[in-house]
Tab-separated table of C-alpha atoms in Angstrom:
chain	number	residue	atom	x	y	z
A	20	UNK	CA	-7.900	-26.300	42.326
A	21	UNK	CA	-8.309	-26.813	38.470
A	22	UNK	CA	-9.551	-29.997	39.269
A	23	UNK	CA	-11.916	-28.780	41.368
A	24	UNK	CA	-12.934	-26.123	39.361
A	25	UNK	CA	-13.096	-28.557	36.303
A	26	UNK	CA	-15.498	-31.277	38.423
A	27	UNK	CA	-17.921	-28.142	39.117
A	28	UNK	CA	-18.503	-27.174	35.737
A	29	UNK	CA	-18.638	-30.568	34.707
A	30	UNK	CA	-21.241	-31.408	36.924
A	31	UNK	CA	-23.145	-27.918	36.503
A	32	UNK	CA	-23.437	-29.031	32.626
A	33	UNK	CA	-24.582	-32.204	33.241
A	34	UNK	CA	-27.846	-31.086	35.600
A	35	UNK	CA	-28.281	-27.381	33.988
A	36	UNK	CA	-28.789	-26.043	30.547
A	37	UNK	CA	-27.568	-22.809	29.688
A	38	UNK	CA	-29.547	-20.825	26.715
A	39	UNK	CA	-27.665	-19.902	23.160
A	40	UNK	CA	-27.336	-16.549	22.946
A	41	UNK	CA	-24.979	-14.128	22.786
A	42	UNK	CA	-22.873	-12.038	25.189
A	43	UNK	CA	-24.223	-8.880	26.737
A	44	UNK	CA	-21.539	-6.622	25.246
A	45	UNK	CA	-18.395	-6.316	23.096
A	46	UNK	CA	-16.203	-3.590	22.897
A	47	UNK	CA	-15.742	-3.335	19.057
A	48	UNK	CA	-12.216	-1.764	18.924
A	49	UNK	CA	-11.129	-4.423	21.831
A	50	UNK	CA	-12.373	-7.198	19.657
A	51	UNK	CA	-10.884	-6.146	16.556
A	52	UNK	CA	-7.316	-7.675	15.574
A	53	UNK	CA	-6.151	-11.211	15.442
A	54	UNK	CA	-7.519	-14.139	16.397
A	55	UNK	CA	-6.667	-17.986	16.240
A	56	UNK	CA	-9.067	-20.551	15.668
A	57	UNK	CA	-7.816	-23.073	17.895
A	58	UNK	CA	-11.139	-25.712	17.687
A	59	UNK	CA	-14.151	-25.783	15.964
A	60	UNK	CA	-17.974	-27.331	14.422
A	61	UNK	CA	-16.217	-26.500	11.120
A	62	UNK	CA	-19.010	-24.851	8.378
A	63	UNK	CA	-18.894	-27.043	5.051
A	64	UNK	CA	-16.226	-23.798	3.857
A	65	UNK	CA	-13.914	-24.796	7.058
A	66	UNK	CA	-13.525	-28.566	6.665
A	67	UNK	CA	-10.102	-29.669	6.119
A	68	UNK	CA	-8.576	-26.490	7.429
A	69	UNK	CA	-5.742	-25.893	9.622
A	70	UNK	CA	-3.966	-23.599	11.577
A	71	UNK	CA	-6.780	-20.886	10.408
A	72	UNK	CA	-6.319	-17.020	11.920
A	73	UNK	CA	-8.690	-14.569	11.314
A	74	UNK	CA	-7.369	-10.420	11.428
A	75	UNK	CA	-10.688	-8.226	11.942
A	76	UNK	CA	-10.107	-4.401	11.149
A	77	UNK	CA	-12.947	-2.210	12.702
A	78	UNK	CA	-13.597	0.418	9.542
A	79	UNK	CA	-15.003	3.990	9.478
A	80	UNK	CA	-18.841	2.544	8.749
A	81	UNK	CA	-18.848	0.626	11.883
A	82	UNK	CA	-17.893	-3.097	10.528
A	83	UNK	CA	-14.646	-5.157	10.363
A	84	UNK	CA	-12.825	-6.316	7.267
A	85	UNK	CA	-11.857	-9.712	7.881
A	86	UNK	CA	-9.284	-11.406	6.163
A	87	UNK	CA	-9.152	-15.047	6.856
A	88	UNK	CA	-5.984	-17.252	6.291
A	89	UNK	CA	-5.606	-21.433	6.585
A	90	UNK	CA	-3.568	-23.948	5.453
A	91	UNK	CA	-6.217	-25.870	3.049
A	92	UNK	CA	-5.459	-29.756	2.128
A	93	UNK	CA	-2.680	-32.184	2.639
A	94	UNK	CA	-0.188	-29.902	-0.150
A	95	UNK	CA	-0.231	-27.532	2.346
A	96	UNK	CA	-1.168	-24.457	0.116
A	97	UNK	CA	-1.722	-21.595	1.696
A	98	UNK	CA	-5.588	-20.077	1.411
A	99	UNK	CA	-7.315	-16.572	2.109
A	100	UNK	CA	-10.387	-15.355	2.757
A	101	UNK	CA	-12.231	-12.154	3.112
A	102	UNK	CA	-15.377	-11.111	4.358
A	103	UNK	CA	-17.582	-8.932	6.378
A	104	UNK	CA	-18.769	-8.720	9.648
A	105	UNK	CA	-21.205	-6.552	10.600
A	106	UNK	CA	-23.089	-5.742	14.288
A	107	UNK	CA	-26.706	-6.278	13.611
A	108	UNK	CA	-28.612	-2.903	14.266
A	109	UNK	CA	-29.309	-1.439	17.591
A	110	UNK	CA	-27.061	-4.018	19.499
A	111	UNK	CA	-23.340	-3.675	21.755
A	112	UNK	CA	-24.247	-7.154	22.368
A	113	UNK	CA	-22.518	-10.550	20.555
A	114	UNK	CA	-24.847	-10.308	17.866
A	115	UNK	CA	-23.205	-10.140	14.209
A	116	UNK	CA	-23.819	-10.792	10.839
A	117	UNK	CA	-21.102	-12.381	8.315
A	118	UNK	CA	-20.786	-11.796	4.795
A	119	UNK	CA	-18.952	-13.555	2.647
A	120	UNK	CA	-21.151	-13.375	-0.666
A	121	UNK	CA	-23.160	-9.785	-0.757
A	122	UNK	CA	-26.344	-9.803	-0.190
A	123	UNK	CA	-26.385	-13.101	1.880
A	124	UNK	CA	-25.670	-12.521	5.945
A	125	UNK	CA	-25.382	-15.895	8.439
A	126	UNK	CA	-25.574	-15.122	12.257
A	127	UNK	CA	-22.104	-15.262	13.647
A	128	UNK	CA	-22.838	-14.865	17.598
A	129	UNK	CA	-20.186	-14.142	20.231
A	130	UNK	CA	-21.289	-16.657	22.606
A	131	UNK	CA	-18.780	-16.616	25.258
A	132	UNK	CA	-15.683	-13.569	26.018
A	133	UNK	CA	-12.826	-13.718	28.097
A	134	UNK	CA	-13.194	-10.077	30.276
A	135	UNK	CA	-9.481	-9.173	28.833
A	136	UNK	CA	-10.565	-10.318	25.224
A	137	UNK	CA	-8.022	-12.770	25.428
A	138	UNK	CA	-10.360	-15.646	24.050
A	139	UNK	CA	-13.941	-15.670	22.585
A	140	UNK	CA	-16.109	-18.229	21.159
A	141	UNK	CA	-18.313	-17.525	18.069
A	142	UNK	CA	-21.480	-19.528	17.381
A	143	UNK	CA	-24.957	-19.739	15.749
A	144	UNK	CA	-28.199	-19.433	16.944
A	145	UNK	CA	-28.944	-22.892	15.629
A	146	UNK	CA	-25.494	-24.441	16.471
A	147	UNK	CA	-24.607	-24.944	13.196
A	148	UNK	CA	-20.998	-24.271	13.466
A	149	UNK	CA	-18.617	-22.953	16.816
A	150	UNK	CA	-15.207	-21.613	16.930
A	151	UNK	CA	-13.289	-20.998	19.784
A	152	UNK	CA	-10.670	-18.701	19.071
A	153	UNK	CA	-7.723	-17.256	21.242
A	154	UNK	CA	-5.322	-14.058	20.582
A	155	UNK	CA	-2.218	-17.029	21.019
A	156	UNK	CA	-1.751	-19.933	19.081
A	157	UNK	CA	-2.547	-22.150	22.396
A	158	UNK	CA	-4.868	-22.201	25.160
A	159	UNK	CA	-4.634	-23.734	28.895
A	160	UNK	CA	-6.224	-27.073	28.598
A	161	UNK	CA	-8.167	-26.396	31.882
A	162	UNK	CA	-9.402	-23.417	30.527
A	163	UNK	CA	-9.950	-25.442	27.214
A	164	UNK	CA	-12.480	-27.719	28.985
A	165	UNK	CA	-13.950	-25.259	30.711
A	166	UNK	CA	-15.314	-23.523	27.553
A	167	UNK	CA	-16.318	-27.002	25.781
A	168	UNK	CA	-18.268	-28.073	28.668
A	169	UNK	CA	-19.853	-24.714	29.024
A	170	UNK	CA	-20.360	-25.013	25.250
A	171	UNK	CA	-22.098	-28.213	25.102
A	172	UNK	CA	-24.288	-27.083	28.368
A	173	UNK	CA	-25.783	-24.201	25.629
A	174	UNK	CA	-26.851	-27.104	23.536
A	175	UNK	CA	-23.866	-26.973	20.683
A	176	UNK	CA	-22.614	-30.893	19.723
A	177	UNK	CA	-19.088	-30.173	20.984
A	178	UNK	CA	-18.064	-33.947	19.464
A	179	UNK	CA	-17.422	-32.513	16.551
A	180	UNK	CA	-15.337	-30.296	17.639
A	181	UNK	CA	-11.471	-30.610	15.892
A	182	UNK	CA	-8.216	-29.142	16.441
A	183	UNK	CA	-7.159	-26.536	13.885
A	184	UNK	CA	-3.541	-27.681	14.276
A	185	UNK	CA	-2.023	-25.187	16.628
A	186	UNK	CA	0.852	-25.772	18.923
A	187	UNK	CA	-0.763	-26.725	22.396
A	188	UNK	CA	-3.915	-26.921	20.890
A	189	UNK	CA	-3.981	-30.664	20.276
């Protein structure tokens, strides 16, 4: 059946292309919490990163504190991040904005959601970067090449995509 299943949406991808946008809603308290960057189109801040998670905390003004944590170079040392990310205006849909420096915000776009928020994948309008992320530290590799194909049908160069390192996530 995953064959099957795996032949279809390889097939759909190769005659079909889906747009870039975002999903039609996320539940911000569901989507809070931790997440695991298992692959990604590392940004120029990513490359050379491993095993990265990412905590968001919804706060009282309506956007998550992130704190961001990887293992940076071949030493091994230990690296952390924090930011902001914030629903643009008007929207329950994907679309966010991150902060990492204040004023400047990038696009940071839910593109894809598991239905039990047990996996999403986070993008940019011009497919400048792509992270799919998981609440475990693995993901099925069906399921894996499910969301790549689907990911490259929306236009994103899903070559580049590396492993972050993870157990099962090779």
């Amino acid at each position: 059946m995953k064959a099957v299943c795996i032949l279809l949406i390889s097939f759909f991808t190769l005659f079909t292309t889906l747009p870039n946008k975002t999903v039609a809603y996320v539940d911000s308290k569901r989507f809070g919490g931790t997440w695991y960057s298992l692959y990604s189109i590392p940004t120029m801040f990513d490359k050379g990163s491993r095993e990265t998670t990412t905590h968001y905390t919804l706060n009282k003004d309506g956007y998550y504190d992130v704190v961001t944590t990887c293992i940076k170079n071949e030493k091994g040392e230990l690296r952390t991040v924090k930011s902001k990310i914030f629903r643009v205006d008007g929207t329950t849909d994907g679309q966010m904005k991150a902060q990492f420096i204040w004023p400047i915000k990038i696009d940071y776009w839910v593109v894809d959601l598991a239905p039990d928020y047990s996996w999403a994948v986070v993008g940019h309008p011009d497919h400048r970067f792509l992270f799919i992320m998981s609440r475990k530290p693995e993901m099925d590799k069906a399921l894996h090449e499910q969301i790549v194909a689907k990911c490259k049908a929306m236009g994103y160069p899903v070559e580049k995509l590396v492993s972050q390192g993870f157990k099962g996530a090779e």
